[in-house]
XYZ file of C-alpha atoms in Angstrom:
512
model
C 76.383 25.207 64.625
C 75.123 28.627 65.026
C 73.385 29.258 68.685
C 69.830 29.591 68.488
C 68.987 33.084 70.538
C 66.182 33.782 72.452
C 65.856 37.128 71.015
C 68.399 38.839 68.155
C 68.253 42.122 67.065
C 70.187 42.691 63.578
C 70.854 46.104 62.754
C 68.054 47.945 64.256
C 67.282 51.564 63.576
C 64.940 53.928 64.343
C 64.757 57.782 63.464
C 61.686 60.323 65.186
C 62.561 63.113 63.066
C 65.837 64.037 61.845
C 67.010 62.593 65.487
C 68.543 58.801 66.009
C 67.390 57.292 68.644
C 68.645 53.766 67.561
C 71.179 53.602 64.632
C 72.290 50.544 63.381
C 72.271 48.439 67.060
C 72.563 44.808 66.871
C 71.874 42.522 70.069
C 71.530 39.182 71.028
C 69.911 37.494 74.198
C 70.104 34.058 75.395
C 68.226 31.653 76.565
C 68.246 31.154 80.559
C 70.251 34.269 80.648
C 69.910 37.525 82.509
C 71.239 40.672 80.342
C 71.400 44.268 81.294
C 71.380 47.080 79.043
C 73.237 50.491 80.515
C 73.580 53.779 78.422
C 73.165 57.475 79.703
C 69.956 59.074 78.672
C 69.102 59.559 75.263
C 71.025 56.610 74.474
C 68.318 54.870 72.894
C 67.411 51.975 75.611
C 64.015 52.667 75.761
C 63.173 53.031 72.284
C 64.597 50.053 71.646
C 62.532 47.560 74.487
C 59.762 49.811 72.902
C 60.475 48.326 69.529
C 61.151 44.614 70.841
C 57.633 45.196 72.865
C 55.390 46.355 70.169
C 55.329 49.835 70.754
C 57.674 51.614 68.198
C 57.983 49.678 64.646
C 61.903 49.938 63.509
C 62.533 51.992 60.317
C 65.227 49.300 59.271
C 66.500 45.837 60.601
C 64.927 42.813 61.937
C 64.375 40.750 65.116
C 64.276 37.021 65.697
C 62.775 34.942 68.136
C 64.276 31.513 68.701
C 65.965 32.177 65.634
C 63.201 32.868 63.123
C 62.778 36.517 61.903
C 59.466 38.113 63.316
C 57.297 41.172 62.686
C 56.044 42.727 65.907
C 54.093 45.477 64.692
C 52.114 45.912 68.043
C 51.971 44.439 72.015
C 49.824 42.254 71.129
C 52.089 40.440 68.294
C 54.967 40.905 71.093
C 53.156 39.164 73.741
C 52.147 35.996 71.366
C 55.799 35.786 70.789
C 56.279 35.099 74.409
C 57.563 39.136 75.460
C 56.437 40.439 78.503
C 57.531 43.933 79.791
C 57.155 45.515 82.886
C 57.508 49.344 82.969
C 58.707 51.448 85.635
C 55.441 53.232 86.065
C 52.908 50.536 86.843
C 49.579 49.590 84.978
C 47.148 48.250 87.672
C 43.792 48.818 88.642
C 43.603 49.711 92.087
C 39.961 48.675 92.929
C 40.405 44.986 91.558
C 42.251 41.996 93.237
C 45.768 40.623 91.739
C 43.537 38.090 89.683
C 41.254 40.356 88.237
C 43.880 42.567 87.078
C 46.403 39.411 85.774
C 43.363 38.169 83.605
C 42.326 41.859 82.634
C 42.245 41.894 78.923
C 42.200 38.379 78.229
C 39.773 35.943 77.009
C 36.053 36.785 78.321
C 35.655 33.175 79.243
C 38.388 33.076 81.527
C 36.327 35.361 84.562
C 34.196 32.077 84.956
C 36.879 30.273 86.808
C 38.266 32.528 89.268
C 39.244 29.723 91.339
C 41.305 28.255 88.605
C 42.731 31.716 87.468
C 44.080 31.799 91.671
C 45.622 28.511 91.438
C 47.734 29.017 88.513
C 48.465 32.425 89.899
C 49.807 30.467 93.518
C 51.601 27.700 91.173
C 53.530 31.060 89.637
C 54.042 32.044 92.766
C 55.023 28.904 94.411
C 57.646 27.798 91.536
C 59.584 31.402 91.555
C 59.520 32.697 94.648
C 56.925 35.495 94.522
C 54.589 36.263 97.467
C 51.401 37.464 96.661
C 47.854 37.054 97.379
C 45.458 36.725 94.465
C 42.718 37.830 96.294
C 43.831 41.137 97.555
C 43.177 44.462 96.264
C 45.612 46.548 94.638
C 45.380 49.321 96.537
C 46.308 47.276 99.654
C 49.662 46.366 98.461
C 52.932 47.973 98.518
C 54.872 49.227 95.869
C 56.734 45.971 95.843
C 54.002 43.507 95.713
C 52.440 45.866 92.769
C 55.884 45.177 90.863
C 55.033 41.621 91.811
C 51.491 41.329 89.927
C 52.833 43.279 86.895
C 55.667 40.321 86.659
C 53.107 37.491 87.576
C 51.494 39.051 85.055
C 53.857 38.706 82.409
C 54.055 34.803 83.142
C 50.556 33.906 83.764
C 50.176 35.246 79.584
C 53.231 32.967 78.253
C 56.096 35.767 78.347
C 59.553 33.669 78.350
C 61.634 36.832 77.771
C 60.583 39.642 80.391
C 61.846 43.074 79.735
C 62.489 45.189 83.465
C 62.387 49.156 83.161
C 64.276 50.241 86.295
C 62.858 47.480 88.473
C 64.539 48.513 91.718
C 63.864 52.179 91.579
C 60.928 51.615 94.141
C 62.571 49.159 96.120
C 64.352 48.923 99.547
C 67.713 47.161 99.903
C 65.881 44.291 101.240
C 62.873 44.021 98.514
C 65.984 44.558 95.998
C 67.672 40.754 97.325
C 64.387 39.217 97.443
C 63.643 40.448 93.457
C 66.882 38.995 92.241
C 66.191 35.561 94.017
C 63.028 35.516 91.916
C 64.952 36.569 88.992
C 67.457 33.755 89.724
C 64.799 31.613 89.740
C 63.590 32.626 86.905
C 66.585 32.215 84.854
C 67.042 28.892 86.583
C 63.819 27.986 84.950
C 65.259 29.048 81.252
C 63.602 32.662 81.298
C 65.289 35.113 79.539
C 65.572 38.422 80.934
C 66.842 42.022 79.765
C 67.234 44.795 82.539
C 67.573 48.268 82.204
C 68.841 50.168 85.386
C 71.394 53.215 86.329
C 72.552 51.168 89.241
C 75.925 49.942 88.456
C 76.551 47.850 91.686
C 72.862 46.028 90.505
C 74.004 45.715 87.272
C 77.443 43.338 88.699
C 75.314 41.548 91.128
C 72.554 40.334 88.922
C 72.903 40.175 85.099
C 75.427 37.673 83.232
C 76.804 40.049 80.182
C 75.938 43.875 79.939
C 75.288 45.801 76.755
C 75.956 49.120 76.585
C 74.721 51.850 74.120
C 75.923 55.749 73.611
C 73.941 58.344 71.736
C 71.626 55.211 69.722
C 74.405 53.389 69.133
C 75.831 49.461 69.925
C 79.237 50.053 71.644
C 79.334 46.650 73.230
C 78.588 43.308 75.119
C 80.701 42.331 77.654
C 80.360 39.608 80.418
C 79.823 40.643 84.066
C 82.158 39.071 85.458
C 85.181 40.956 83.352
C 83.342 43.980 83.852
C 83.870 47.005 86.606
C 82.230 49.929 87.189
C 84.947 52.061 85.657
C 84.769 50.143 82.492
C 80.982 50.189 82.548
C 81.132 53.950 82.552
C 83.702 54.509 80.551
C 81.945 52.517 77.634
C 78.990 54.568 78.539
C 79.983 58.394 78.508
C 83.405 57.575 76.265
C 85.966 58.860 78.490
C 86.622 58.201 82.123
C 84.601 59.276 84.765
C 85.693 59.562 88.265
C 83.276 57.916 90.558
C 84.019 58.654 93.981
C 81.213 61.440 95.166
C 83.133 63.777 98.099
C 81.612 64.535 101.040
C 83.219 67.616 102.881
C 83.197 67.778 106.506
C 80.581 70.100 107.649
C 81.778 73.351 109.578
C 80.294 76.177 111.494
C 76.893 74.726 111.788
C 73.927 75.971 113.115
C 70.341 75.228 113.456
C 68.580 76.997 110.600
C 65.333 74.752 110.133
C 63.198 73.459 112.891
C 60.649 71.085 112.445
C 58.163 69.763 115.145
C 55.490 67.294 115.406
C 54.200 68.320 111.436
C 51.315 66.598 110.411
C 49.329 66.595 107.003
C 46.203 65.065 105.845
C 45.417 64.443 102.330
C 41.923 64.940 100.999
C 40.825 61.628 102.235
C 42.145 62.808 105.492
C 44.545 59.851 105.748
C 47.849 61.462 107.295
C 50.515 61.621 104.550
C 52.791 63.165 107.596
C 52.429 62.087 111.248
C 54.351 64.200 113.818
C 57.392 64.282 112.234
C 60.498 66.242 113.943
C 63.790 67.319 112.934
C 66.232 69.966 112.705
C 68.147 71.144 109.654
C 71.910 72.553 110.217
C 73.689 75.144 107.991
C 76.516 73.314 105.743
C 75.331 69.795 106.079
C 72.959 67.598 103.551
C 70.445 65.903 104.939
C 69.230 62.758 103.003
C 65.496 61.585 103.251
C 65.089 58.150 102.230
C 61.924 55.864 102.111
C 60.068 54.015 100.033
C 57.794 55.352 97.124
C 55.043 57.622 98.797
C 56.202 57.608 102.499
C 55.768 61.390 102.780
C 58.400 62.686 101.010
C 56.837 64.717 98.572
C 54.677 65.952 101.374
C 57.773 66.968 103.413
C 59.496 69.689 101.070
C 56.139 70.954 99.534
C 55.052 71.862 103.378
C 58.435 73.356 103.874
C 58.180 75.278 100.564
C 54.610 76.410 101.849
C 52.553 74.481 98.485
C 51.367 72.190 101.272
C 48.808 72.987 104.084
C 49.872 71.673 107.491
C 47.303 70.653 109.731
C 49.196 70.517 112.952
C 53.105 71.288 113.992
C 55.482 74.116 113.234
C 58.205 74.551 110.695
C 60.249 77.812 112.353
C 63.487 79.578 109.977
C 66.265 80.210 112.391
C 68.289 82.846 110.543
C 71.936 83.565 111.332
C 73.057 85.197 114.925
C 71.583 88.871 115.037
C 68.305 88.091 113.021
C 64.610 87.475 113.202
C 63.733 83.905 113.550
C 60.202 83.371 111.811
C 57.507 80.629 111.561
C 57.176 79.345 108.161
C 53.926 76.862 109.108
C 50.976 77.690 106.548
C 53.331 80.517 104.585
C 53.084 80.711 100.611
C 55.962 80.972 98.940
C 55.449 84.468 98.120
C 55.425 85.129 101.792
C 58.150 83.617 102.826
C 60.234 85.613 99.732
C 58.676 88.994 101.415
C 60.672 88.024 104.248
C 63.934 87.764 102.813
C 64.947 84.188 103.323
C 66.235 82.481 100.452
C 64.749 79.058 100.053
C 64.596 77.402 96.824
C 63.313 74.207 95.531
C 63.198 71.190 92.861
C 60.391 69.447 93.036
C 59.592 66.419 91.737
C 57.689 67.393 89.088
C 59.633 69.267 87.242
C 57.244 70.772 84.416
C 54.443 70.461 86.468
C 55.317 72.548 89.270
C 59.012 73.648 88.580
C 59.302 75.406 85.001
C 56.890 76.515 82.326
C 57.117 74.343 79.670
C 56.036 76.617 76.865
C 58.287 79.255 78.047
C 62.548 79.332 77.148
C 64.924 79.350 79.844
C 65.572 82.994 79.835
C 62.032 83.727 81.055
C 61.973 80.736 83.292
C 65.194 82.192 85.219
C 62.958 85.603 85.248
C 59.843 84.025 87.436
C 62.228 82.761 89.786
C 62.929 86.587 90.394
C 66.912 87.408 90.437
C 66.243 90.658 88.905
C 64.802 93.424 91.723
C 62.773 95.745 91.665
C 60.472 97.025 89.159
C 62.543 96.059 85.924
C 62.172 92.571 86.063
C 60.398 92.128 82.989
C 61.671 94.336 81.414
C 65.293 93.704 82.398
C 66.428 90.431 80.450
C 70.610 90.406 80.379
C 70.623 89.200 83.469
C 68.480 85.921 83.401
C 69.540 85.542 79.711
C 73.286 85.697 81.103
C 72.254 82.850 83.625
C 70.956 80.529 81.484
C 73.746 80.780 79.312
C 75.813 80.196 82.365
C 73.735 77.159 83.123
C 73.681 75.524 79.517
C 77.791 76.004 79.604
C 78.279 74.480 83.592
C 75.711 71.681 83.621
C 76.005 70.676 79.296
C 72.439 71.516 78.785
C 71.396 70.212 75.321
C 69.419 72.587 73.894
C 69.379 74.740 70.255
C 69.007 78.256 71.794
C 67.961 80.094 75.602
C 64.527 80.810 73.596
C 63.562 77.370 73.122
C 60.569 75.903 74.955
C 61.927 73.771 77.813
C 58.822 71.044 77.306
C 60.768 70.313 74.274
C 63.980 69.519 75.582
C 64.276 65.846 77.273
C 64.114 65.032 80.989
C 67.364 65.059 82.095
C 67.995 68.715 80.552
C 65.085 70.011 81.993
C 66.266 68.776 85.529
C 69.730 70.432 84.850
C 67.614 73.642 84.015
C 65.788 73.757 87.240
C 68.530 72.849 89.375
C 71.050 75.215 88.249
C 68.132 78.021 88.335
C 67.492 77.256 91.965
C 70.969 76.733 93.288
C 72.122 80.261 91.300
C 69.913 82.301 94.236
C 72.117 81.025 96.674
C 69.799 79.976 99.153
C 70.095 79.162 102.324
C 67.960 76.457 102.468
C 67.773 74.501 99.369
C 65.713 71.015 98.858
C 65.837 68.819 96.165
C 63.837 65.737 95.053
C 65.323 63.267 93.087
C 68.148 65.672 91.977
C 69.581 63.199 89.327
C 66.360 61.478 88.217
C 66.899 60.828 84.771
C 70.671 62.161 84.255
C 73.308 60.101 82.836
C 76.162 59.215 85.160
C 78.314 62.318 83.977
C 75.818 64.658 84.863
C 74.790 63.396 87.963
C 78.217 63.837 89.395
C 78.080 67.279 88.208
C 75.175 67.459 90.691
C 76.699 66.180 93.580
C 79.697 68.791 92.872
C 76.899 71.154 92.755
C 75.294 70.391 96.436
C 78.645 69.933 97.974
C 79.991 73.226 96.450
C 76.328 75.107 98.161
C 77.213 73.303 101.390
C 80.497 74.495 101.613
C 79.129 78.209 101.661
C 77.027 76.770 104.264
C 73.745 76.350 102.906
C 71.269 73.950 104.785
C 69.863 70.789 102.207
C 67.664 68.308 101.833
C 68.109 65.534 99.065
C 65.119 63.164 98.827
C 66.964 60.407 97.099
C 65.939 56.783 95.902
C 69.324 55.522 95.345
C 70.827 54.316 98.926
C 74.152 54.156 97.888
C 74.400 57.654 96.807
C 72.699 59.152 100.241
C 75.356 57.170 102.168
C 78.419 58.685 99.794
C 76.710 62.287 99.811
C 74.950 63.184 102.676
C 75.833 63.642 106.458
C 72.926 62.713 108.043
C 69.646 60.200 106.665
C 66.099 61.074 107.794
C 64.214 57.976 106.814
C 59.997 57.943 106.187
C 57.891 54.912 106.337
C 54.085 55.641 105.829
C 54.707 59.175 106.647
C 56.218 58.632 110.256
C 60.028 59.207 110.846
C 61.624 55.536 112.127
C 65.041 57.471 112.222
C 67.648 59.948 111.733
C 70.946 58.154 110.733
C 74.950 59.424 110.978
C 75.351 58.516 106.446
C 79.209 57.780 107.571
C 78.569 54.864 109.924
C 75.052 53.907 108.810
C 74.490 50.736 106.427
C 72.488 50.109 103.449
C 70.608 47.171 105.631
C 69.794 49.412 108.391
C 68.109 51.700 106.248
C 66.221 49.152 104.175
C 64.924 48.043 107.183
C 64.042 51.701 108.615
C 62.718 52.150 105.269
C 60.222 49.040 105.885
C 59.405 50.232 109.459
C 61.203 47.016 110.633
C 63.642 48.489 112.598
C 63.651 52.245 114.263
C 67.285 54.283 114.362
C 68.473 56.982 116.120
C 66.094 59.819 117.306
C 68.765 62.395 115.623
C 71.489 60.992 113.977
């Protein structure tokens, strides 16, 4: 007797363009059964939870529910079905309570009985393990407990199969442990659940089979416990990858950043930064790690001089025979006049990194590696680097001319942080360096930093993966609500005490 899937996708495909971003995949999830779904970006995982969800209609192929073939030609039909899916980037309403927002949408009638809407929400709670109030504003929760209401959500509206986008990418180690419990739970319960994540180690620990796709297509299912990370990313990018990140010893360092007792306000005047202190050596990385929003962003954009510092100093200590100079309340075009070399990649990349309607030969010209007067008129040189970046990093893109807006995520990252690293700086930071590249290019990264430490350049990497700022860096600088709670040695430091650091549970060292 055939076994009657929670969800089965037969042959899917869907085209935007003359582009594949799902050809031919076929997929089947169980009941009571928690599946991952890997594949490098531009593989075709989200497009295809978009399709399953309501969002994207499939060009060819069908999907069944519990066996019987459906049409899901919206959310809505998706969510009737019993689908739920919780995205990475959240959709709550910060001024209403968990209730208001879990009922948001639904029947008018339902707002009458507020008290009933709590208790069912504390029954959800109660049964899998989640701990949240129904009464409490949004805005007053962490990034955690927001996940929380989005998967309460999800349940309190019938979903039996819950789709994750990149559920731990806001989490701490210990927020990570308590998640799978309730996703345990869950499955426990006969829930069926599909994850997609870049965290191999997650990926063993919590699913039971993993799917993987490669450029839109199925290459295939295999169960977690047969699986390794080797094979995981060898099914992934095709070939093998080696996965061991290196982490040179540092050598000749020196102080070349100082920062004391900096403090910012945002314009609420809440402090986004309170009094934090450190020091930044010459050929070492320096990982900052903390939750979503703990001051990170704040950090490197006051360094960089886009931020305005209401109290502290930031002071450039050059090599032996130089000038040292204060940095605090510099633009960026000030601190260039001086001669020190400091580049960075933000966070938003578009936004504040690149021009999106301009190629990459004119966005390695505003960065300024021309001198003098030519610079605008001069383009071999900046043409010549972005060539040099598209062959080093595998940027995927038709021509240097071609608008970098157009180009996906993870190229545009590789286009920024091959643009910054080419000035050779002395001080470089990067946020999120590998947000959004596929396993193979990420590495490529991490060669990258170690190869700019080596020729001793000071870094910070703002990172959201723990396991990666333990392998890369030398020293951890962990935030929580914009206060340091430590500075941690990365080779003798653990993932716990971090997560805990990261939670303001538990302070570390003063300076690693």
């Amino acid at each position: 007797m055939e076994e009657n899937y929670a969800i089965e996708l037969r042959h899917i495909s869907k085209h935007f363009g003359s582009v594949a971003a799902n050809d031919d995949v076929s997929l089947k999830l169980k009941k009571g059964e928690i599946l991952a779904v890997l594949g490098e970006n531009g593989s075709g995982k989200t497009t295809l939870m978009n399709i399953i969800s309501g969002i994207y209609h499939p060009d060819a192929g069908e999907i069944l529910v519990d066996g019987r073939p459906v049409s899901i030609r919206n959310p809505a039909d998706s969510l009737a079905l019993g689908i739920g899916m919780v995205h990475q980037h959240f959709k709550l309403i910060d001024v209403l309570t968990v209730a208001e927002n879990i009922i948001l949408g639904m029947d008018g009638s339902m707002v009458l009985h507020m008290d009933e809407v709590s208790w069912k929400i504390r029954d959800l709670c109660s049964r899998y393990g989640f701990d949240v109030n129904p009464l409490a504003k949004i805005y007053e929760l962490p990034v955690s407990a927001r996940q929380t209401v989005e998967i309460v959500k999800q349940l309190y509206r019938g979903a039996n199969i819950l789709i994750l986008d990149e559920p731990t990418a806001v989490l701490t180690p210990q927020e990570t442990e308590k998640l799978f419990d309730v996703l345990r739970n869950m499955r426990e319960a006969g829930h069926s659940i599909i994850i997609i994540t870049h965290k191999l180690r997650e990926v063993l620990e919590i699913s039971d089979q993993v799917a993987v796709l490669r450029r839109g297509r199925y290459i295939g299912t295999v169960e977690t416990k047969d699986a390794t990370e080797s094979l995981l990313t060898e099914m992934m990018v095709g070939r093998k990858v080696e996965l061991n990140i290196a982490r040179p010893e540092p050598k000749n360092q020196e102080v070349r950043l100082e920062v004391r007792n900096l403090t910012v306000v945002n314009r609420e005047m809440v402090r986004t930064l309170d009094d934090v202190s450190f020091t930044l050596n010459s050929g070492e990385i320096l990982g900052v790690a903390g939750v979503s929003g703990s001051g990170q962003r704040e950090l490197l954009e006051s360094i960089a001089g886009l931020q305005k510092v209401v109290g502290g100093s930031i002071r450039y200590i050059p090599p032996a025979g130089e000038w040292e100079h204060e940095l605090t309340n510099m633009t960026p075009d000030a601190i260039r006049r001086l001669g020190i070399r400091l580049s960075f990649v933000p966070e938003d990349r578009l936004g504040m990194g690149l021009v999106g309607s301009m190629g990459m030969t004119d966005n390695m010209m505003l960065r300024g590696y021309n001198e003098g007067a030519g610079i605008f008129t001069n383009r071999r040189k900046p043409k010549s680097l972005a060539e040099q970046i598209i062959s080093e990093l595998q940027v995927m893109t038709p021509s240097v001319s071609t608008p970098v807006r157009s180009l996906s995520g993870g190229n545009v990252q590789k286009v920024l942080v091959g643009r910054e690293i080419a000035v050779r700086p002395k001080v470089l930071m990067v946020a999120y360096p590998v947000r959004g590249l596929d396993i193979n290019s990420s590495y490529t990264i991490y060669g990258l930093l170690n190869r700019q430490k080596e020729e001793g350049t000071a870094i910070i990497c703002v990172g959201e993966d723990i396991d990666v700022l333990l392998a890369l860096c030398d020293r951890i600088l962990v935030l929580c609500g914009g206060q340091v709670t430590g500075i941690v040695d990365a080779r003798t430091a653990t993932k716990e005490q971090i997560g805990l650091m990261m939670s303001g549970l538990r302070e570390g060292s003063a300076n690693g």
